[in-house]
Amino acid sequence: GTESGPLGIPQGRSVLRLSEVTQYHLATFIMDKSEAIASVEDAIRKLVQLSSKEKIWTQEMLLQVNDQSLRLLDIESQEELENFPLPSVRHSQTVLNQLRYPSVLLLVCQDSDQGKPDVHFFHCDEVEAELVHEDIESALADCRLGKKMRPQTLN
């Protein structure tokens, strides 16, 4: 049998449930051919350009992952800054070691009533982008399957 950890969670599960992690919002681009951003690669290239010119102002915020959405909260007031329902999250990936920020999370979000998707970049500070990305992916998988496979939330 599997050993149980202190929270009764079976050991050996690599999926960490990160309900809230500190992020620094770096940039949001609209995926738009007229802006020369037709792909995720274009968006990354543009971010690399901007960061090399030091044209990025970071905003610290909390990223909260729950069963319905990804929420961005103000660190101080906990006020919701942005809410991405899980079905609107089209793509998530990490961008590692391509920028001055070593650990970056990229999200492509598009609501049903939104003409062009947005590409959001977050610099992950406390928890590396890989773990946040895995967490979001598991939330998205649950959402698509309509059932909860994800392990217990770890605060």
Tab-separated table of N, CA and C in Angstrom:
chain	number	residue	atom	x	y	z
A	1	GLY	N	0.830	-1.212	0.000
A	1	GLY	CA	0.000	0.000	0.000
A	1	GLY	C	0.855	1.249	0.000
A	2	THR	N	0.265	2.386	-0.301
A	2	THR	CA	1.044	3.630	-0.291
A	2	THR	C	1.019	4.215	1.106
A	3	GLU	N	2.144	4.778	1.478
A	3	GLU	CA	2.247	5.449	2.774
A	3	GLU	C	1.452	6.751	2.734
A	4	SER	N	0.815	7.069	3.841
A	4	SER	CA	0.115	8.343	3.888
A	4	SER	C	0.995	9.393	4.544
A	5	GLY	N	0.933	10.601	3.973
A	5	GLY	CA	1.696	11.710	4.535
A	5	GLY	C	0.933	12.338	5.685
A	6	PRO	N	1.462	13.453	6.208
A	6	PRO	CA	0.883	14.085	7.395
A	6	PRO	C	-0.566	14.543	7.182
A	7	LEU	N	-0.936	14.833	5.912
A	7	LEU	CA	-2.299	15.318	5.680
A	7	LEU	C	-3.192	14.189	5.167
A	8	GLY	N	-2.709	12.965	5.286
A	8	GLY	CA	-3.496	11.856	4.775
A	8	GLY	C	-3.441	11.768	3.254
A	9	ILE	N	-2.514	12.500	2.656
A	9	ILE	CA	-2.369	12.454	1.205
A	9	ILE	C	-1.357	11.360	0.893
A	10	PRO	N	-1.688	10.446	-0.021
A	10	PRO	CA	-0.714	9.391	-0.333
A	10	PRO	C	0.607	9.991	-0.793
A	11	GLN	N	1.690	9.462	-0.291
A	11	GLN	CA	3.014	9.918	-0.710
A	11	GLN	C	3.221	9.514	-2.163
A	12	GLY	N	4.145	10.209	-2.815
A	12	GLY	CA	4.488	9.811	-4.173
A	12	GLY	C	3.618	10.516	-5.205
A	13	ARG	N	2.643	11.320	-4.780
A	13	ARG	CA	1.903	12.129	-5.747
A	13	ARG	C	2.748	13.362	-6.029
A	14	SER	N	3.071	13.582	-7.292
A	14	SER	CA	3.957	14.711	-7.561
A	14	SER	C	3.163	16.001	-7.727
A	15	VAL	N	1.834	15.880	-7.875
A	15	VAL	CA	1.045	17.084	-8.132
A	15	VAL	C	0.821	17.834	-6.830
A	16	LEU	N	1.338	19.037	-6.804
A	16	LEU	CA	1.133	19.894	-5.639
A	16	LEU	C	-0.065	20.768	-5.933
A	17	ARG	N	-0.934	20.937	-4.967
A	17	ARG	CA	-2.084	21.802	-5.206
A	17	ARG	C	-1.758	23.158	-4.594
A	18	LEU	N	-1.477	24.133	-5.436
A	18	LEU	CA	-1.048	25.450	-4.949
A	18	LEU	C	-2.239	26.365	-5.052
A	19	SER	N	-2.878	26.643	-3.954
A	19	SER	CA	-4.095	27.431	-4.130
A	19	SER	C	-3.756	28.886	-4.373
A	20	GLU	N	-2.699	29.380	-3.762
A	20	GLU	CA	-2.343	30.787	-3.981
A	20	GLU	C	-0.836	30.928	-4.071
A	21	VAL	N	-0.385	31.548	-5.120
A	21	VAL	CA	1.053	31.800	-5.226
A	21	VAL	C	1.278	33.237	-5.673
A	22	THR	N	2.355	33.799	-5.197
A	22	THR	CA	2.705	35.165	-5.584
A	22	THR	C	3.287	35.154	-6.990
A	23	GLN	N	2.790	36.051	-7.807
A	23	GLN	CA	3.268	36.185	-9.186
A	23	GLN	C	3.583	37.644	-9.428
A	24	TYR	N	4.369	37.878	-10.432
A	24	TYR	CA	4.577	39.251	-10.874
A	24	TYR	C	4.101	39.313	-12.309
A	25	HIS	N	3.067	40.102	-12.542
A	25	HIS	CA	2.559	40.218	-13.903
A	25	HIS	C	3.560	41.012	-14.719
A	26	LEU	N	3.987	40.449	-15.829
A	26	LEU	CA	4.998	41.114	-16.662
A	26	LEU	C	4.356	41.842	-17.827
A	27	ALA	N	3.459	41.177	-18.523
A	27	ALA	CA	2.911	41.782	-19.734
A	27	ALA	C	1.712	40.983	-20.206
A	28	THR	N	0.844	41.666	-20.931
A	28	THR	CA	-0.249	40.999	-21.635
A	28	THR	C	-0.248	41.524	-23.058
A	29	PHE	N	-0.256	40.611	-24.023
A	29	PHE	CA	-0.318	41.007	-25.424
A	29	PHE	C	-1.576	40.404	-26.035
A	30	ILE	N	-2.137	41.090	-27.008
A	30	ILE	CA	-3.242	40.503	-27.765
A	30	ILE	C	-2.634	39.750	-28.937
A	31	MET	N	-3.090	38.532	-29.149
A	31	MET	CA	-2.571	37.764	-30.268
A	31	MET	C	-3.212	38.314	-31.537
A	32	ASP	N	-2.431	39.075	-32.244
A	32	ASP	CA	-2.988	39.831	-33.355
A	32	ASP	C	-1.927	39.951	-34.440
A	33	LYS	N	-2.265	39.481	-35.635
A	33	LYS	CA	-1.276	39.513	-36.722
A	33	LYS	C	-0.842	40.942	-37.033
A	34	SER	N	-1.763	41.910	-36.885
A	34	SER	CA	-1.386	43.292	-37.201
A	34	SER	C	-0.346	43.817	-36.207
A	35	GLU	N	-0.281	43.184	-35.042
A	35	GLU	CA	0.746	43.562	-34.061
A	35	GLU	C	1.974	42.641	-34.183
A	36	ALA	N	1.967	41.830	-35.237
A	36	ALA	CA	3.050	40.860	-35.465
A	36	ALA	C	3.120	39.814	-34.350
A	37	ILE	N	1.994	39.545	-33.725
A	37	ILE	CA	1.962	38.460	-32.730
A	37	ILE	C	0.929	37.450	-33.196
A	38	ALA	N	1.390	36.478	-33.965
A	38	ALA	CA	0.479	35.474	-34.503
A	38	ALA	C	0.582	34.172	-33.722
A	39	SER	N	1.598	34.072	-32.890
A	39	SER	CA	1.819	32.813	-32.167
A	39	SER	C	2.390	33.104	-30.789
A	40	VAL	N	2.424	32.064	-29.979
A	40	VAL	CA	3.031	32.166	-28.652
A	40	VAL	C	4.501	32.555	-28.780
A	41	GLU	N	5.180	31.995	-29.800
A	41	GLU	CA	6.608	32.310	-29.992
A	41	GLU	C	6.803	33.803	-30.251
A	42	ASP	N	5.898	34.385	-31.053
A	42	ASP	CA	5.983	35.823	-31.321
A	42	ASP	C	5.838	36.624	-30.036
A	43	ALA	N	4.887	36.190	-29.207
A	43	ALA	CA	4.651	36.907	-27.952
A	43	ALA	C	5.882	36.826	-27.052
A	44	ILE	N	6.502	35.641	-27.009
A	44	ILE	CA	7.713	35.482	-26.189
A	44	ILE	C	8.816	36.385	-26.733
A	45	ARG	N	8.943	36.410	-28.065
A	45	ARG	CA	9.972	37.254	-28.685
A	45	ARG	C	9.762	38.720	-28.311
A	46	LYS	N	8.505	39.146	-28.334
A	46	LYS	CA	8.214	40.545	-28.007
A	46	LYS	C	8.546	40.833	-26.540
A	47	LEU	N	8.241	39.877	-25.681
A	47	LEU	CA	8.544	40.070	-24.261
A	47	LEU	C	10.053	40.136	-24.041
A	48	VAL	N	10.794	39.292	-24.750
A	48	VAL	CA	12.257	39.313	-24.650
A	48	VAL	C	12.784	40.687	-25.082
A	49	GLN	N	12.237	41.210	-26.179
A	49	GLN	CA	12.625	42.548	-26.656
A	49	GLN	C	12.361	43.605	-25.594
A	50	LEU	N	11.137	43.603	-25.062
A	50	LEU	CA	10.767	44.610	-24.075
A	50	LEU	C	11.631	44.502	-22.833
A	51	SER	N	11.886	43.275	-22.398
A	51	SER	CA	12.647	43.143	-21.153
A	51	SER	C	14.104	43.535	-21.366
A	52	SER	N	14.594	43.334	-22.589
A	52	SER	CA	15.986	43.759	-22.842
A	52	SER	C	16.082	45.281	-22.855
A	53	LYS	N	14.983	45.943	-23.199
A	53	LYS	CA	14.977	47.410	-23.165
A	53	LYS	C	14.500	47.932	-21.811
A	54	GLU	N	14.303	47.021	-20.885
A	54	GLU	CA	13.826	47.393	-19.544
A	54	GLU	C	12.486	48.126	-19.606
A	55	LYS	N	11.625	47.697	-20.502
A	55	LYS	CA	10.338	48.372	-20.654
A	55	LYS	C	9.220	47.606	-19.955
A	56	ILE	N	9.566	46.870	-18.928
A	56	ILE	CA	8.548	46.080	-18.240
A	56	ILE	C	8.442	46.533	-16.801
A	57	TRP	N	7.227	46.835	-16.395
A	57	TRP	CA	6.973	47.171	-14.996
A	57	TRP	C	6.215	45.998	-14.394
A	58	THR	N	6.780	45.413	-13.380
A	58	THR	CA	6.104	44.244	-12.813
A	58	THR	C	5.103	44.683	-11.753
A	59	GLN	N	4.017	43.942	-11.685
A	59	GLN	CA	3.019	44.176	-10.659
A	59	GLN	C	2.851	42.886	-9.874
A	60	GLU	N	3.064	42.989	-8.571
A	60	GLU	CA	2.964	41.806	-7.733
A	60	GLU	C	1.494	41.484	-7.482
A	61	MET	N	1.166	40.203	-7.567
A	61	MET	CA	-0.222	39.806	-7.336
A	61	MET	C	-0.258	38.347	-6.917
A	62	LEU	N	-1.412	37.920	-6.444
A	62	LEU	CA	-1.607	36.514	-6.109
A	62	LEU	C	-2.338	35.836	-7.249
A	63	LEU	N	-1.888	34.658	-7.611
A	63	LEU	CA	-2.615	33.832	-8.560
A	63	LEU	C	-3.309	32.754	-7.762
A	64	GLN	N	-4.612	32.678	-7.899
A	64	GLN	CA	-5.378	31.675	-7.165
A	64	GLN	C	-5.976	30.714	-8.185
A	65	VAL	N	-5.738	29.431	-7.974
A	65	VAL	CA	-6.275	28.422	-8.879
A	65	VAL	C	-7.385	27.699	-8.135
A	66	ASN	N	-8.598	27.734	-8.676
A	66	ASN	CA	-9.645	26.921	-8.065
A	66	ASN	C	-10.362	26.098	-9.131
A	67	ASP	N	-11.463	25.472	-8.776
A	67	ASP	CA	-12.120	24.546	-9.706
A	67	ASP	C	-12.791	25.254	-10.879
A	68	GLN	N	-13.084	26.544	-10.715
A	68	GLN	CA	-13.793	27.258	-11.775
A	68	GLN	C	-12.902	28.175	-12.594
A	69	SER	N	-11.892	28.738	-11.944
A	69	SER	CA	-11.177	29.815	-12.623
A	69	SER	C	-9.775	30.018	-12.068
A	70	LEU	N	-9.024	30.813	-12.808
A	70	LEU	CA	-7.765	31.364	-12.304
A	70	LEU	C	-8.067	32.801	-11.936
A	71	ARG	N	-7.751	33.171	-10.721
A	71	ARG	CA	-8.045	34.533	-10.266
A	71	ARG	C	-6.742	35.243	-9.942
A	72	LEU	N	-6.680	36.511	-10.308
A	72	LEU	CA	-5.546	37.346	-9.928
A	72	LEU	C	-6.032	38.303	-8.862
A	73	LEU	N	-5.357	38.299	-7.718
A	73	LEU	CA	-5.789	39.115	-6.589
A	73	LEU	C	-4.718	40.119	-6.211
A	74	ASP	N	-5.155	41.256	-5.745
A	74	ASP	CA	-4.240	42.252	-5.196
A	74	ASP	C	-3.629	41.692	-3.917
A	75	ILE	N	-2.309	41.810	-3.786
A	75	ILE	CA	-1.617	41.247	-2.631
A	75	ILE	C	-2.139	41.849	-1.325
A	76	GLU	N	-2.305	43.175	-1.328
A	76	GLU	CA	-2.693	43.867	-0.092
A	76	GLU	C	-4.166	43.668	0.235
A	77	SER	N	-5.033	44.068	-0.709
A	77	SER	CA	-6.469	44.139	-0.404
A	77	SER	C	-7.188	42.826	-0.692
A	78	GLN	N	-6.514	41.890	-1.381
A	78	GLN	CA	-7.129	40.636	-1.826
A	78	GLN	C	-8.275	40.878	-2.817
A	79	GLU	N	-8.345	42.078	-3.331
A	79	GLU	CA	-9.385	42.403	-4.306
A	79	GLU	C	-9.082	41.681	-5.616
A	80	GLU	N	-10.126	41.211	-6.284
A	80	GLU	CA	-9.922	40.491	-7.536
A	80	GLU	C	-9.584	41.464	-8.655
A	81	LEU	N	-8.452	41.238	-9.308
A	81	LEU	CA	-8.014	42.108	-10.399
A	81	LEU	C	-8.477	41.541	-11.738
A	82	GLU	N	-8.508	40.219	-11.804
A	82	GLU	CA	-8.789	39.567	-13.087
A	82	GLU	C	-9.284	38.167	-12.773
A	83	ASN	N	-10.204	37.692	-13.612
A	83	ASN	CA	-10.731	36.345	-13.399
A	83	ASN	C	-10.792	35.655	-14.754
A	84	PHE	N	-10.089	34.546	-14.876
A	84	PHE	CA	-10.110	33.775	-16.119
A	84	PHE	C	-10.846	32.466	-15.853
A	85	PRO	N	-12.094	32.328	-16.321
A	85	PRO	CA	-12.769	31.040	-16.145
A	85	PRO	C	-11.937	29.946	-16.827
A	86	LEU	N	-11.858	28.774	-16.217
A	86	LEU	CA	-11.000	27.720	-16.780
A	86	LEU	C	-11.292	27.424	-18.256
A	87	PRO	N	-12.578	27.403	-18.683
A	87	PRO	CA	-12.803	27.118	-20.111
A	87	PRO	C	-12.190	28.163	-21.041
A	88	SER	N	-11.898	29.370	-20.524
A	88	SER	CA	-11.317	30.411	-21.381
A	88	SER	C	-9.791	30.297	-21.465
A	89	VAL	N	-9.197	29.437	-20.639
A	89	VAL	CA	-7.733	29.269	-20.670
A	89	VAL	C	-7.404	28.276	-21.782
A	90	ARG	N	-6.906	28.808	-22.894
A	90	ARG	CA	-6.673	27.976	-24.076
A	90	ARG	C	-5.353	27.209	-24.002
A	91	HIS	N	-4.403	27.796	-23.294
A	91	HIS	CA	-3.052	27.221	-23.342
A	91	HIS	C	-2.271	27.748	-22.154
A	92	SER	N	-1.461	26.891	-21.576
A	92	SER	CA	-0.526	27.391	-20.560
A	92	SER	C	0.808	26.694	-20.779
A	93	GLN	N	1.871	27.419	-20.538
A	93	GLN	CA	3.202	26.817	-20.677
A	93	GLN	C	4.192	27.626	-19.861
A	94	THR	N	5.386	27.069	-19.716
A	94	THR	CA	6.430	27.803	-19.013
A	94	THR	C	7.427	28.348	-20.032
A	95	VAL	N	8.037	29.454	-19.657
A	95	VAL	CA	9.106	30.040	-20.470
A	95	VAL	C	10.305	30.129	-19.533
A	96	LEU	N	11.226	29.191	-19.688
A	96	LEU	CA	12.319	29.101	-18.723
A	96	LEU	C	13.618	29.603	-19.330
A	97	ASN	N	14.286	30.463	-18.585
A	97	ASN	CA	15.639	30.927	-18.935
A	97	ASN	C	15.739	31.609	-20.300
A	98	GLN	N	14.654	32.224	-20.756
A	98	GLN	CA	14.739	32.980	-22.012
A	98	GLN	C	14.742	34.480	-21.744
A	99	LEU	N	14.514	34.844	-20.487
A	99	LEU	CA	14.365	36.254	-20.147
A	99	LEU	C	15.223	36.555	-18.936
A	100	ARG	N	15.188	37.825	-18.530
A	100	ARG	CA	15.857	38.175	-17.270
A	100	ARG	C	15.179	37.466	-16.105
A	101	TYR	N	13.919	37.096	-16.327
A	101	TYR	CA	13.180	36.384	-15.281
A	101	TYR	C	13.305	34.902	-15.588
A	102	PRO	N	13.903	34.136	-14.688
A	102	PRO	CA	14.198	32.745	-15.035
A	102	PRO	C	12.957	31.864	-15.161
A	103	SER	N	11.917	32.181	-14.385
A	103	SER	CA	10.788	31.264	-14.310
A	103	SER	C	9.493	32.005	-14.645
A	104	VAL	N	9.046	31.842	-15.883
A	104	VAL	CA	7.891	32.605	-16.352
A	104	VAL	C	6.770	31.654	-16.765
A	105	LEU	N	5.561	32.020	-16.381
A	105	LEU	CA	4.366	31.277	-16.760
A	105	LEU	C	3.642	32.066	-17.837
A	106	LEU	N	3.223	31.370	-18.879
A	106	LEU	CA	2.521	32.006	-19.983
A	106	LEU	C	1.112	31.419	-20.041
A	107	LEU	N	0.111	32.275	-20.160
A	107	LEU	CA	-1.276	31.827	-20.308
A	107	LEU	C	-1.876	32.470	-21.543
A	108	VAL	N	-2.581	31.677	-22.332
A	108	VAL	CA	-3.349	32.218	-23.446
A	108	VAL	C	-4.818	32.075	-23.067
A	109	CYS	N	-5.518	33.212	-22.984
A	109	CYS	CA	-6.913	33.198	-22.557
A	109	CYS	C	-7.791	33.857	-23.618
A	110	GLN	N	-8.949	33.251	-23.838
A	110	GLN	CA	-9.896	33.828	-24.786
A	110	GLN	C	-11.300	33.440	-24.366
A	111	ASP	N	-12.075	34.446	-24.010
A	111	ASP	CA	-13.484	34.208	-23.702
A	111	ASP	C	-14.254	33.990	-24.986
A	112	SER	N	-15.437	33.379	-24.867
A	112	SER	CA	-16.241	33.099	-26.064
A	112	SER	C	-16.607	34.375	-26.813
A	113	ASP	N	-16.733	35.490	-26.097
A	113	ASP	CA	-17.118	36.740	-26.767
A	113	ASP	C	-15.920	37.620	-27.129
A	114	GLN	N	-14.733	37.042	-27.008
A	114	GLN	CA	-13.506	37.811	-27.250
A	114	GLN	C	-12.969	37.448	-28.630
A	115	GLY	N	-12.718	38.458	-29.453
A	115	GLY	CA	-12.284	38.185	-30.817
A	115	GLY	C	-10.911	37.547	-30.901
A	116	LYS	N	-9.967	38.099	-30.154
A	116	LYS	CA	-8.581	37.608	-30.247
A	116	LYS	C	-8.080	37.230	-28.863
A	117	PRO	N	-7.323	36.159	-28.790
A	117	PRO	CA	-6.834	35.738	-27.472
A	117	PRO	C	-5.802	36.701	-26.892
A	118	ASP	N	-5.730	36.723	-25.580
A	118	ASP	CA	-4.689	37.469	-24.869
A	118	ASP	C	-3.604	36.506	-24.433
A	119	VAL	N	-2.367	36.969	-24.481
A	119	VAL	CA	-1.242	36.191	-23.954
A	119	VAL	C	-0.732	36.916	-22.713
A	120	HIS	N	-0.786	36.242	-21.581
A	120	HIS	CA	-0.354	36.854	-20.319
A	120	HIS	C	0.952	36.200	-19.877
A	121	PHE	N	1.851	37.014	-19.362
A	121	PHE	CA	3.117	36.493	-18.826
A	121	PHE	C	3.222	36.837	-17.351
A	122	PHE	N	3.619	35.851	-16.574
A	122	PHE	CA	3.827	36.061	-15.148
A	122	PHE	C	5.185	35.524	-14.750
A	123	HIS	N	5.907	36.317	-13.992
A	123	HIS	CA	7.159	35.852	-13.402
A	123	HIS	C	6.818	35.198	-12.069
A	124	CYS	N	7.217	33.937	-11.931
A	124	CYS	CA	6.893	33.184	-10.716
A	124	CYS	C	8.077	33.281	-9.772
A	125	ASP	N	7.790	33.731	-8.580
A	125	ASP	CA	8.869	34.033	-7.650
A	125	ASP	C	8.983	32.958	-6.581
A	126	GLU	N	7.935	32.806	-5.764
A	126	GLU	CA	8.028	31.869	-4.637
A	126	GLU	C	8.008	30.419	-5.095
A	127	VAL	N	7.129	30.146	-6.041
A	127	VAL	CA	6.961	28.773	-6.528
A	127	VAL	C	7.311	28.797	-7.997
A	128	GLU	N	8.169	27.860	-8.445
A	128	GLU	CA	8.615	27.972	-9.823
A	128	GLU	C	7.485	27.700	-10.809
A	129	ALA	N	7.651	28.259	-11.995
A	129	ALA	CA	6.608	28.220	-13.017
A	129	ALA	C	6.174	26.796	-13.345
A	130	GLU	N	7.134	25.859	-13.343
A	130	GLU	CA	6.800	24.460	-13.649
A	130	GLU	C	5.674	23.944	-12.767
A	131	LEU	N	5.787	24.212	-11.462
A	131	LEU	CA	4.796	23.691	-10.515
A	131	LEU	C	3.455	24.383	-10.699
A	132	VAL	N	3.483	25.683	-10.931
A	132	VAL	CA	2.244	26.426	-11.133
A	132	VAL	C	1.572	25.927	-12.412
A	133	HIS	N	2.386	25.710	-13.438
A	133	HIS	CA	1.876	25.226	-14.723
A	133	HIS	C	1.216	23.859	-14.549
A	134	GLU	N	1.877	22.943	-13.823
A	134	GLU	CA	1.300	21.611	-13.587
A	134	GLU	C	-0.036	21.734	-12.871
A	135	ASP	N	-0.082	22.650	-11.929
A	135	ASP	CA	-1.286	22.849	-11.142
A	135	ASP	C	-2.431	23.333	-12.034
A	136	ILE	N	-2.137	24.301	-12.878
A	136	ILE	CA	-3.153	24.839	-13.789
A	136	ILE	C	-3.606	23.747	-14.759
A	137	GLU	N	-2.632	22.985	-15.274
A	137	GLU	CA	-2.977	21.902	-16.199
A	137	GLU	C	-3.908	20.888	-15.542
A	138	SER	N	-3.650	20.579	-14.279
A	138	SER	CA	-4.508	19.587	-13.614
A	138	SER	C	-5.902	20.172	-13.384
A	139	ALA	N	-5.971	21.476	-13.102
A	139	ALA	CA	-7.277	22.127	-12.944
A	139	ALA	C	-8.033	22.118	-14.276
A	140	LEU	N	-7.312	22.380	-15.368
A	140	LEU	CA	-7.936	22.385	-16.691
A	140	LEU	C	-8.425	20.991	-17.068
A	141	ALA	N	-7.628	19.977	-16.741
A	141	ALA	CA	-8.025	18.602	-17.058
A	141	ALA	C	-9.306	18.246	-16.310
A	142	ASP	N	-9.364	18.610	-15.033
A	142	ASP	CA	-10.573	18.355	-14.244
A	142	ASP	C	-11.773	19.044	-14.867
A	143	CYS	N	-11.547	20.278	-15.285
A	143	CYS	CA	-12.622	21.085	-15.852
A	143	CYS	C	-13.138	20.431	-17.134
A	144	ARG	N	-12.218	19.960	-17.966
A	144	ARG	CA	-12.615	19.360	-19.240
A	144	ARG	C	-13.328	18.029	-19.024
A	145	LEU	N	-12.853	17.273	-18.025
A	145	LEU	CA	-13.462	15.966	-17.756
A	145	LEU	C	-14.726	16.104	-16.926
A	146	GLY	N	-14.891	17.293	-16.322
A	146	GLY	CA	-16.069	17.518	-15.502
A	146	GLY	C	-16.047	16.752	-14.199
A	147	LYS	N	-14.847	16.333	-13.783
A	147	LYS	CA	-14.774	15.687	-12.469
A	147	LYS	C	-13.482	16.072	-11.790
A	148	LYS	N	-13.445	15.796	-10.513
A	148	LYS	CA	-12.319	16.258	-9.711
A	148	LYS	C	-11.319	15.137	-9.526
A	149	MET	N	-10.229	15.222	-10.284
A	149	MET	CA	-9.164	14.242	-10.136
A	149	MET	C	-8.041	14.816	-9.294
A	150	ARG	N	-8.074	16.138	-9.161
A	150	ARG	CA	-6.936	16.798	-8.537
A	150	ARG	C	-6.874	16.484	-7.064
A	151	PRO	N	-5.681	16.313	-6.538
A	151	PRO	CA	-5.546	16.022	-5.102
A	151	PRO	C	-5.963	17.205	-4.237
A	152	GLN	N	-6.018	16.926	-2.988
A	152	GLN	CA	-6.396	17.911	-1.966
A	152	GLN	C	-5.574	19.185	-2.101
A	153	THR	N	-6.207	20.311	-1.842
A	153	THR	CA	-5.494	21.588	-1.899
A	153	THR	C	-4.463	21.680	-0.787
A	154	LEU	N	-3.275	22.086	-1.162
A	154	LEU	CA	-2.247	22.364	-0.157
A	154	LEU	C	-2.092	23.871	-0.099
A	155	ASN	N	-2.283	24.452	1.055
A	155	ASN	CA	-2.136	25.905	1.136
A	155	ASN	C	-0.676	26.264	1.310
